[in-house]
Coordinates of N, CA and C in Angstrom, one line a residue:
X1 N -55.8 -17.7 20.7 CA -54.5 -17.9 20.0 C -53.5 -18.1 21.1
X2 N -52.6 -19.2 20.9 CA -51.5 -19.4 21.9 C -50.4 -18.4 21.8
X3 N -49.7 -18.3 22.9 CA -48.6 -17.3 22.9 C -47.6 -17.6 21.8
X4 N -47.3 -18.9 21.5 CA -46.3 -19.3 20.5 C -46.8 -18.9 19.1
X5 N -48.1 -19.1 18.9 CA -48.7 -18.7 17.6 C -48.7 -17.2 17.4
X6 N -48.9 -16.5 18.5 CA -49.0 -15.0 18.5 C -47.6 -14.5 18.1
X7 N -46.5 -15.0 18.7 CA -45.2 -14.6 18.4 C -44.8 -14.9 16.9
X8 N -45.2 -16.1 16.5 CA -44.9 -16.4 15.1 C -45.6 -15.5 14.1
X9 N -46.8 -15.1 14.4 CA -47.6 -14.2 13.6 C -46.9 -12.8 13.5
X10 N -46.4 -12.3 14.7 CA -45.7 -11.0 14.7 C -44.4 -11.0 13.9
X11 N -43.8 -12.2 14.0 CA -42.5 -12.3 13.3 C -42.8 -12.3 11.8
X12 N -43.8 -13.0 11.3 CA -44.2 -12.9 9.9 C -44.5 -11.6 9.4
X13 N -45.3 -10.8 10.3 CA -45.7 -9.5 9.9 C -44.5 -8.6 9.8
X14 N -43.5 -8.7 10.7 CA -42.3 -7.9 10.7 C -41.5 -8.2 9.4
X15 N -41.3 -9.5 9.1 CA -40.6 -9.8 7.9 C -41.3 -9.3 6.6
X16 N -42.6 -9.3 6.6 CA -43.3 -8.8 5.5 C -43.1 -7.3 5.3
X17 N -43.0 -6.6 6.5 CA -42.8 -5.2 6.5 C -41.4 -4.8 5.9
X18 N -40.4 -5.6 6.3 CA -39.0 -5.4 5.8 C -39.0 -5.7 4.3
X19 N -39.7 -6.7 3.8 CA -39.7 -7.0 2.4 C -40.4 -5.8 1.6
X20 N -41.4 -5.2 2.2 CA -42.1 -4.1 1.5 C -41.2 -2.9 1.4
X21 N -40.4 -2.6 2.5 CA -39.5 -1.5 2.5 C -38.4 -1.7 1.5
X22 N -37.9 -3.0 1.4 CA -36.8 -3.3 0.5 C -37.3 -3.1 -1.0
X23 N -38.5 -3.6 -1.2 CA -39.0 -3.5 -2.6 C -39.2 -2.0 -2.9
X24 N -39.4 -1.2 -2.0 CA -39.6 0.3 -2.3 C -38.2 1.0 -2.3
X25 N -37.1 0.3 -2.1 CA -35.8 0.9 -2.2 C -35.4 1.6 -0.9
X26 N -36.1 1.2 0.2 CA -35.8 1.8 1.5 C -35.0 0.9 2.4
X27 N -34.5 1.4 3.5 CA -33.8 0.6 4.4 C -34.1 0.9 5.8
X28 N -34.0 -0.1 6.7 CA -34.3 0.2 8.1 C -33.0 0.6 8.9
X29 N -31.9 0.6 8.2 CA -30.6 0.9 8.8 C -29.9 2.0 8.1
X30 N -30.4 3.2 8.2 CA -29.8 4.4 7.4 C -28.4 4.7 7.8
X31 N -28.0 4.3 9.0 CA -26.6 4.6 9.4 C -25.6 3.9 8.6
X32 N -26.0 2.7 8.1 CA -25.1 1.8 7.4 C -24.9 2.4 6.0
X33 N -25.8 3.2 5.5 CA -25.7 3.7 4.1 C -25.3 5.1 4.1
X34 N -25.1 5.7 5.2 CA -24.7 7.2 5.3 C -23.3 7.4 4.8
X35 N -23.1 8.5 4.2 CA -21.7 8.8 3.7 C -20.8 9.1 4.9
X36 N -19.5 9.0 4.6 CA -18.5 9.3 5.6 C -18.5 10.8 5.8
X37 N -18.2 11.2 7.0 CA -18.2 12.7 7.3 C -17.2 13.4 6.4
X38 N -17.6 14.6 6.1 CA -16.7 15.4 5.2 C -15.6 16.0 6.0
X39 N -14.4 16.0 5.4 CA -13.2 16.5 6.0 C -13.0 18.0 5.6
X40 N -12.2 18.7 6.3 CA -11.9 20.1 5.9 C -11.0 20.1 4.7
X41 N -10.1 19.1 4.6 CA -9.1 19.0 3.5 C -9.0 17.5 3.1
X42 N -9.0 17.3 1.8 CA -8.7 16.0 1.2 C -7.5 16.0 0.3
X43 N -6.5 15.2 0.6 CA -5.3 15.0 -0.2 C -5.6 13.9 -1.2
X44 N -5.5 14.2 -2.5 CA -5.7 13.3 -3.6 C -4.4 13.1 -4.3
X45 N -3.8 11.9 -4.1 CA -2.4 11.6 -4.5 C -2.3 10.4 -5.4
X46 N -1.4 10.5 -6.4 CA -1.2 9.4 -7.3 C 0.3 8.9 -7.1
X47 N 0.4 7.6 -6.8 CA 1.7 7.0 -6.5 C 2.5 6.9 -7.8
X48 N 3.7 6.4 -7.6 CA 4.7 6.3 -8.8 C 4.6 5.0 -9.5
X49 N 5.3 4.9 -10.6 CA 5.3 3.7 -11.4 C 5.7 2.4 -10.6
X50 N 5.0 1.4 -10.8 CA 5.4 0.1 -10.2 C 5.1 0.0 -8.7
X51 N 4.6 1.0 -8.1 CA 4.3 1.0 -6.6 C 3.0 0.3 -6.4
X52 N 2.9 -0.4 -5.2 CA 1.7 -1.1 -4.8 C 0.5 0.0 -4.7
X53 N -0.7 -0.4 -4.9 CA -1.8 0.5 -4.7 C -1.8 1.1 -3.4
X54 N -2.1 2.4 -3.3 CA -2.1 3.2 -2.1 C -1.5 4.5 -2.4
X55 N -1.1 5.2 -1.3 CA -0.5 6.6 -1.5 C 1.0 6.5 -1.9
X56 N 1.7 5.4 -1.6 CA 3.0 5.2 -2.0 C 4.1 5.8 -1.0
X57 N 5.3 5.8 -1.4 CA 6.4 6.2 -0.5 C 6.5 7.7 -0.3
X58 N 5.9 8.5 -1.2 CA 5.9 9.9 -0.9 C 4.6 10.4 -0.5
X59 N 3.5 9.8 -1.0 CA 2.2 10.3 -0.6 C 1.8 10.0 0.8
X60 N 2.3 8.8 1.3 CA 1.9 8.5 2.7 C 2.5 9.5 3.7
X61 N 3.9 9.8 3.6 CA 4.4 10.8 4.6 C 3.9 12.2 4.3
X62 N 3.5 12.5 3.0 CA 3.0 13.8 2.7 C 1.7 14.0 3.5
X63 N 0.8 13.1 3.4 CA -0.5 13.2 4.1 C -0.2 13.3 5.6
X64 N 0.7 12.5 6.1 CA 0.9 12.5 7.6 C 1.5 13.9 8.0
X65 N 2.3 14.5 7.2 CA 2.9 15.8 7.6 C 1.9 16.9 7.4
X66 N 1.0 16.8 6.4 CA 0.0 17.8 6.3 C -1.0 17.8 7.5
X67 N -1.3 16.6 7.9 CA -2.2 16.5 9.1 C -1.5 17.1 10.3
X68 N -0.2 16.9 10.5 CA 0.5 17.4 11.6 C 0.6 18.9 11.6
X69 N 0.6 19.5 10.3 CA 0.8 20.9 10.2 C -0.6 21.6 10.3
X70 N -1.7 20.9 10.3 CA -3.0 21.5 10.4 C -3.8 20.8 11.6
X71 N -3.3 21.1 12.8 CA -3.9 20.4 13.9 C -5.4 20.8 14.2
X72 N -5.8 21.9 13.7 CA -7.2 22.3 13.9 C -8.1 21.9 12.8
X73 N -7.6 21.2 11.8 CA -8.5 20.7 10.7 C -8.5 19.2 10.5
X74 N -9.6 18.7 10.0 CA -9.6 17.3 9.6 C -9.1 17.1 8.2
X75 N -8.2 16.1 8.1 CA -7.5 15.9 6.8 C -7.8 14.4 6.4
X76 N -8.4 14.2 5.2 CA -8.6 12.8 4.7 C -7.7 12.7 3.5
X77 N -7.6 11.4 3.0 CA -6.8 11.2 1.8 C -7.4 10.2 0.9
X78 N -7.1 10.3 -0.4 CA -7.6 9.4 -1.4 C -6.4 9.0 -2.3
X79 N -6.2 7.7 -2.4 CA -5.1 7.2 -3.3 C -5.7 7.0 -4.7
X80 N -5.2 7.7 -5.7 CA -5.7 7.5 -7.0 C -5.6 6.1 -7.5
X81 N -6.7 5.6 -8.1 CA -6.8 4.2 -8.5 C -6.4 4.1 -10.0
X82 N -5.2 3.7 -10.2 CA -4.7 3.5 -11.6 C -3.6 2.5 -11.7
X83 N -3.3 2.0 -12.8 CA -2.3 0.8 -12.9 C -0.9 1.2 -12.6
X84 N -0.5 2.4 -12.8 CA 0.9 2.8 -12.5 C 1.9 1.9 -13.2
X85 N 1.6 1.5 -14.5 CA 2.3 0.5 -15.2 C 3.7 1.1 -15.7
X86 N 4.6 0.1 -16.0 CA 5.9 0.5 -16.5 C 5.9 1.0 -17.9
X87 N 4.8 0.7 -18.7 CA 4.7 1.2 -20.0 C 4.3 2.6 -20.1
X88 N 4.0 3.2 -18.9 CA 3.6 4.6 -18.8 C 2.4 5.0 -19.6
X89 N 1.5 4.0 -19.7 CA 0.2 4.3 -20.5 C -1.0 4.5 -19.6
X90 N -0.8 4.5 -18.3 CA -1.9 4.6 -17.4 C -2.1 6.0 -16.8
X91 N -1.3 6.9 -17.2 CA -1.5 8.3 -16.6 C -2.8 8.9 -16.9
X92 N -3.3 8.7 -18.2 CA -4.6 9.2 -18.6 C -5.7 8.7 -17.7
X93 N -5.9 7.4 -17.6 CA -6.9 6.8 -16.8 C -6.8 7.3 -15.3
X94 N -5.5 7.4 -14.9 CA -5.3 7.9 -13.5 C -5.8 9.3 -13.3
X95 N -5.6 10.2 -14.3 CA -6.1 11.6 -14.3 C -7.6 11.6 -14.2
X96 N -8.2 10.7 -15.0 CA -9.7 10.6 -14.9 C -10.2 10.2 -13.5
X97 N -9.5 9.3 -12.9 CA -9.9 8.9 -11.5 C -9.7 10.0 -10.6
X98 N -8.6 10.7 -10.7 CA -8.3 11.9 -9.8 C -9.4 12.9 -10.0
X99 N -9.7 13.2 -11.2 CA -10.8 14.2 -11.5 C -12.1 13.8 -11.0
X100 N -12.5 12.5 -11.2 CA -13.8 12.0 -10.7 C -13.9 12.1 -9.2
X101 N -12.7 11.8 -8.5 CA -12.7 11.9 -7.1 C -13.0 13.3 -6.6
X102 N -12.3 14.3 -7.2 CA -12.5 15.7 -6.8 C -13.9 16.1 -7.1
X103 N -14.5 15.7 -8.2 CA -15.8 16.1 -8.6 C -16.9 15.5 -7.6
X104 N -16.7 14.3 -7.3 CA -17.7 13.6 -6.4 C -17.6 14.1 -5.0
X105 N -16.4 14.3 -4.5 CA -16.2 14.8 -3.1 C -16.7 16.2 -3.0
X106 N -16.4 17.0 -4.0 CA -16.8 18.4 -4.0 C -18.3 18.5 -4.0
X107 N -19.0 17.7 -4.7 CA -20.4 17.7 -4.8 C -21.1 17.3 -3.5
X108 N -20.4 16.3 -2.8 CA -21.0 15.8 -1.5 C -20.5 16.6 -0.3
X109 N -19.4 17.3 -0.5 CA -18.8 18.1 0.7 C -18.5 19.5 0.2
X110 N -19.4 20.4 0.3 CA -19.2 21.7 -0.3 C -18.2 22.6 0.4
X111 N -17.7 22.2 1.6 CA -16.8 23.0 2.3 C -15.4 22.3 2.3
X112 N -15.2 21.2 1.6 CA -13.9 20.5 1.6 C -13.0 21.2 0.5
X113 N -11.7 21.4 1.0 CA -10.7 21.9 0.0 C -9.8 20.7 -0.3
X114 N -9.0 20.9 -1.4 CA -8.2 19.8 -1.9 C -6.7 20.2 -2.1
X115 N -5.9 19.1 -1.8 CA -4.5 19.2 -2.2 C -4.3 18.0 -3.2
X116 N -3.8 18.3 -4.3 CA -3.5 17.3 -5.3 C -2.0 17.1 -5.5
X117 N -1.7 15.9 -5.9 CA -0.3 15.6 -6.1 C 0.0 14.3 -6.6
X118 N 1.3 14.1 -6.9 CA 1.7 12.8 -7.4 C 3.2 12.6 -7.4
X119 N 3.7 11.4 -7.6 CA 5.1 11.1 -7.6 C 5.4 10.4 -8.9
X120 N 6.4 10.8 -9.7 CA 6.9 10.1 -10.9 C 5.7 10.1 -11.9
X121 N 5.3 8.9 -12.4 CA 4.1 8.9 -13.3 C 2.9 9.5 -12.6
X122 N 2.8 9.5 -11.3 CA 1.7 10.2 -10.6 C 1.8 11.7 -10.8
X123 N 3.0 12.2 -11.1 CA 3.0 13.6 -11.5 C 2.3 13.9 -12.8
X124 N 2.5 12.9 -13.8 CA 1.8 13.1 -15.1 C 0.3 12.9 -14.9
X125 N -0.1 12.1 -14.0 CA -1.5 11.9 -13.7 C -2.1 13.3 -13.2
X126 N -1.3 14.0 -12.4 CA -1.7 15.3 -11.9 C -1.7 16.3 -13.0
X127 N -0.7 16.3 -13.8 CA -0.6 17.2 -14.9 C -1.9 17.2 -15.8
X128 N -2.2 16.0 -16.2 CA -3.3 15.8 -17.1 C -4.6 16.2 -16.4
X129 N -4.8 15.9 -15.2 CA -6.0 16.3 -14.4 C -6.1 17.8 -14.4
X130 N -5.0 18.5 -14.4 CA -5.0 19.9 -14.3 C -5.2 20.6 -15.7
X131 N -5.2 19.7 -16.7 CA -5.4 20.2 -18.1 C -4.2 20.5 -18.8
X132 N -3.0 20.0 -18.3 CA -1.7 20.2 -19.0 C -1.5 19.1 -19.9
X133 N -1.2 19.3 -21.2 CA -1.0 18.3 -22.2 C 0.4 17.6 -21.9
X134 N 0.4 16.3 -22.0 CA 1.7 15.6 -21.9 C 1.8 14.5 -23.0
X135 N 2.9 13.8 -23.0 CA 3.1 12.7 -24.0 C 2.5 11.4 -23.5
X136 N 2.0 11.4 -22.3 CA 1.5 10.2 -21.6 C 0.0 10.0 -21.7
X137 N -0.6 10.5 -22.6 CA -2.1 10.3 -22.8 C -2.9 11.4 -22.4
X138 N -4.2 11.1 -22.4 CA -5.2 12.1 -22.1 C -6.2 11.5 -21.1
X139 N -6.9 12.4 -20.4 CA -7.9 12.0 -19.4 C -8.8 13.1 -19.1
X140 N -9.8 12.9 -18.2 CA -10.7 13.9 -17.8 C -9.9 15.0 -16.9
X141 N -10.3 16.2 -17.1 CA -9.7 17.3 -16.4 C -10.7 17.9 -15.4
X142 N -10.1 18.5 -14.4 CA -10.9 19.2 -13.3 C -11.6 20.4 -13.9
X143 N -12.9 20.4 -13.7 CA -13.7 21.6 -14.2 C -13.2 22.9 -13.7
X144 N -13.3 23.9 -14.5 CA -12.8 25.3 -14.1 C -13.6 25.7 -12.8
X145 N -14.8 25.3 -12.7 CA -15.6 25.8 -11.5 C -15.1 25.2 -10.2
X146 N -14.2 24.2 -10.3 CA -13.7 23.6 -9.0 C -12.3 24.0 -8.8
X147 N -11.7 24.8 -9.7 CA -10.3 25.2 -9.5 C -10.0 25.9 -8.2
X148 N -11.0 26.7 -7.8 CA -10.8 27.4 -6.5 C -10.8 26.6 -5.3
X149 N -11.3 25.4 -5.4 CA -11.4 24.4 -4.3 C -10.0 23.7 -4.1
X150 N -9.2 23.7 -5.2 CA -7.9 23.1 -5.1 C -6.9 24.2 -4.6
X151 N -6.5 24.0 -3.3 CA -5.6 25.0 -2.7 C -4.2 24.8 -2.9
X152 N -3.7 23.6 -3.2 CA -2.3 23.4 -3.4 C -2.1 22.1 -4.3
X153 N -1.0 22.1 -5.0 CA -0.6 21.0 -5.9 C 0.9 20.7 -5.5
X154 N 1.2 19.5 -5.2 CA 2.6 19.1 -4.8 C 3.0 17.9 -5.6
X155 N 4.1 18.0 -6.4 CA 4.5 16.8 -7.2 C 6.0 16.6 -7.0
X156 N 6.4 15.3 -7.2 CA 7.8 14.9 -7.0 C 8.2 14.1 -8.2
X157 N 9.4 14.5 -8.7 CA 9.9 13.8 -9.9 C 9.0 13.8 -11.1
X158 N 8.4 14.9 -11.4 CA 7.4 15.0 -12.5 C 8.1 15.0 -13.9
X159 N 7.7 14.0 -14.7 CA 8.3 13.9 -16.1 C 8.0 15.1 -16.9
X160 N 7.1 16.0 -16.6 CA 6.8 17.1 -17.4 C 8.0 18.0 -17.6
X161 N 8.9 18.1 -16.6 CA 10.1 18.9 -16.7 C 11.0 18.5 -17.9
X162 N 10.9 17.3 -18.3 CA 11.8 16.8 -19.4 C 11.4 17.5 -20.7
X163 N 10.2 18.1 -20.8 CA 9.8 18.9 -22.0 C 10.1 20.4 -21.8
X164 N 10.8 20.7 -20.7 CA 11.1 22.1 -20.4 C 9.9 22.9 -19.8
X165 N 8.9 22.2 -19.3 CA 7.8 22.8 -18.7 C 7.6 22.4 -17.2
X166 N 6.8 23.2 -16.5 CA 6.4 22.9 -15.2 C 4.9 23.2 -15.0
X167 N 4.4 22.8 -13.9 CA 3.0 23.2 -13.6 C 2.9 24.7 -13.4
X168 N 3.9 25.3 -12.8 CA 4.0 26.7 -12.5 C 4.0 27.5 -13.9
X169 N 4.7 27.0 -14.8 CA 4.8 27.7 -16.1 C 3.6 27.6 -16.9
X170 N 2.7 26.7 -16.6 CA 1.4 26.5 -17.3 C 0.5 27.7 -16.9
X171 N 0.8 28.4 -15.9 CA 0.0 29.6 -15.5 C -1.3 29.2 -14.7
X172 N -2.2 30.2 -14.7 CA -3.5 30.0 -14.0 C -4.3 28.9 -14.6
X173 N -5.2 28.2 -13.8 CA -5.5 28.6 -12.5 C -4.7 27.8 -11.4
X174 N -3.8 26.9 -11.8 CA -3.1 26.1 -10.8 C -1.6 26.4 -10.7
X175 N -1.0 27.2 -11.6 CA 0.4 27.4 -11.6 C 0.9 28.0 -10.3
X176 N 0.2 29.0 -9.7 CA 0.7 29.7 -8.5 C 0.5 28.8 -7.3
X177 N -0.3 27.7 -7.4 CA -0.6 26.9 -6.3 C 0.4 25.7 -6.2
X178 N 1.3 25.6 -7.1 CA 2.1 24.4 -7.3 C 3.5 24.5 -6.6
X179 N 3.9 23.4 -6.0 CA 5.2 23.2 -5.4 C 5.8 21.9 -6.1
X180 N 6.9 22.1 -6.8 CA 7.4 21.0 -7.6 C 8.8 20.6 -7.2
X181 N 9.1 19.4 -7.0 CA 10.4 18.9 -6.6 C 11.1 18.0 -7.6
X182 N 12.3 18.3 -8.0 CA 13.1 17.5 -8.9 C 14.5 17.5 -8.4
X183 N 15.0 16.3 -7.9 CA 16.3 16.2 -7.4 C 17.4 16.3 -8.5
X184 N 18.5 16.9 -8.2 CA 19.6 16.9 -9.1 C 20.0 15.5 -9.5
X185 N 20.1 15.3 -10.8 CA 20.5 13.9 -11.3 C 19.3 13.0 -11.5
X186 N 18.1 13.4 -11.1 CA 16.9 12.5 -11.3 C 16.7 12.4 -12.8
X187 N 16.7 11.1 -13.3 CA 16.5 10.9 -14.8 C 15.1 11.1 -15.2
X188 N 14.1 11.0 -14.3 CA 12.7 11.1 -14.6 C 12.3 12.5 -14.9
X189 N 12.8 13.4 -14.1 CA 12.4 14.8 -14.3 C 13.6 15.8 -14.7
X190 N 14.8 15.4 -14.4 CA 16.0 16.3 -14.6 C 16.9 15.8 -15.7
X191 N 16.6 14.7 -16.4 CA 17.4 14.2 -17.5 C 18.8 13.8 -16.9
X192 N 18.9 13.4 -15.7 CA 20.1 13.0 -15.1 C 20.4 11.5 -15.2
X193 N 21.4 11.1 -14.5 CA 21.8 9.7 -14.6 C 21.9 9.0 -13.3
X194 N 21.3 9.6 -12.3 CA 21.4 9.1 -10.9 C 20.0 8.5 -10.6
X195 N 19.8 7.3 -10.8 CA 18.5 6.6 -10.5 C 18.1 6.8 -9.0
X196 N 19.1 6.8 -8.1 CA 18.9 6.9 -6.7 C 18.2 8.2 -6.4
X197 N 18.5 9.2 -7.2 CA 18.0 10.6 -6.9 C 16.5 10.6 -7.0
X198 N 15.9 9.7 -7.8 CA 14.5 9.6 -8.0 C 13.8 8.9 -6.8
X199 N 14.5 8.3 -6.0 CA 14.0 7.5 -4.9 C 14.1 8.1 -3.5
X200 N 14.5 9.3 -3.4 CA 14.8 9.9 -2.1 C 14.0 11.1 -1.7
X201 N 12.9 11.4 -2.4 CA 12.1 12.5 -2.0 C 11.5 12.4 -0.6
X202 N 11.3 11.2 -0.2 CA 10.7 11.0 1.2 C 11.8 11.0 2.3
X203 N 13.1 11.1 1.8 CA 14.2 11.0 2.7 C 15.0 12.3 2.9
X204 N 14.9 13.2 1.9 CA 15.7 14.4 1.8 C 15.0 15.7 2.3
X205 N 13.9 15.6 2.8 CA 13.2 16.8 3.3 C 12.2 17.4 2.3
X206 N 12.1 16.8 1.1 CA 11.2 17.4 0.1 C 9.7 17.2 0.5
X207 N 9.4 16.0 1.1 CA 8.0 15.8 1.5 C 7.6 16.7 2.6
X208 N 8.5 17.0 3.5 CA 8.2 17.9 4.6 C 8.0 19.3 4.1
X209 N 8.8 19.7 3.1 CA 8.6 21.1 2.5 C 7.3 21.2 1.7
X210 N 7.0 20.1 1.0 CA 5.7 20.1 0.3 C 4.5 20.2 1.2
X211 N 4.6 19.5 2.3 CA 3.5 19.5 3.3 C 3.3 20.9 3.9
X212 N 4.5 21.5 4.2 CA 4.4 22.9 4.8 C 3.8 23.9 3.8
X213 N 4.2 23.7 2.5 CA 3.7 24.6 1.5 C 2.1 24.4 1.4
X214 N 1.7 23.2 1.3 CA 0.2 22.9 1.2 C -0.5 23.4 2.4
X215 N 0.0 23.2 3.6 CA -0.6 23.6 4.9 C -0.7 25.1 4.9
X216 N 0.3 25.8 4.5 CA 0.3 27.3 4.5 C -0.7 27.8 3.5
X217 N -0.8 27.2 2.3 CA -1.8 27.6 1.4 C -3.3 27.4 1.9
X218 N -3.5 26.3 2.6 CA -4.8 26.0 3.2 C -5.1 27.0 4.3
X219 N -4.1 27.3 5.1 CA -4.3 28.2 6.3 C -4.6 29.6 5.8
X220 N -4.1 30.0 4.6 CA -4.3 31.3 4.1 C -5.7 31.4 3.4
X221 N -6.3 30.2 3.2 CA -7.6 30.2 2.6 C -7.6 30.4 1.1

């Protein structure tokens, strides 16, 4: 057999082997399919109404400040996937996505703790995921068995306050873990008339306070 024919035969045999592995549901490149490393802390945050997909104007600096406050720990983040529409009908689906993220990450990463939070309608997303009833729909809630993995809850401009309630007033298992910010005059949470008050949580020190609160709760275990 010539050298060229021998190489061609080896190539065909190799390709046949790859095909057999693929048919069996296997892969020759396990590193490509491996999950991302588990972090010590994951911040799951829901942006406000009308904001572009992502962590938003409060979630982005909140995550950055939590990372700075926890230099000895790895901190990841997840932006809740939901419409954040102006009709305020997407909070329920957002809560379902927040809950599903916590459940899947908790199952894959048994040592990961969570910080949950949201801004504006994202606060309602958080409320519903925590099992607090609101006027903005329903969604899946975080199982009681995972409540201990949630170390802190931080919300900004949460519409829940318009009904005279807060996450803290809802009691256990999340009430004592919550830090809630509502600027004076904010129409979304404080029934005020100053629309600008709803847009300054990332500018007036609230985000930094929320990050310190979350980091302190995590450090205490």
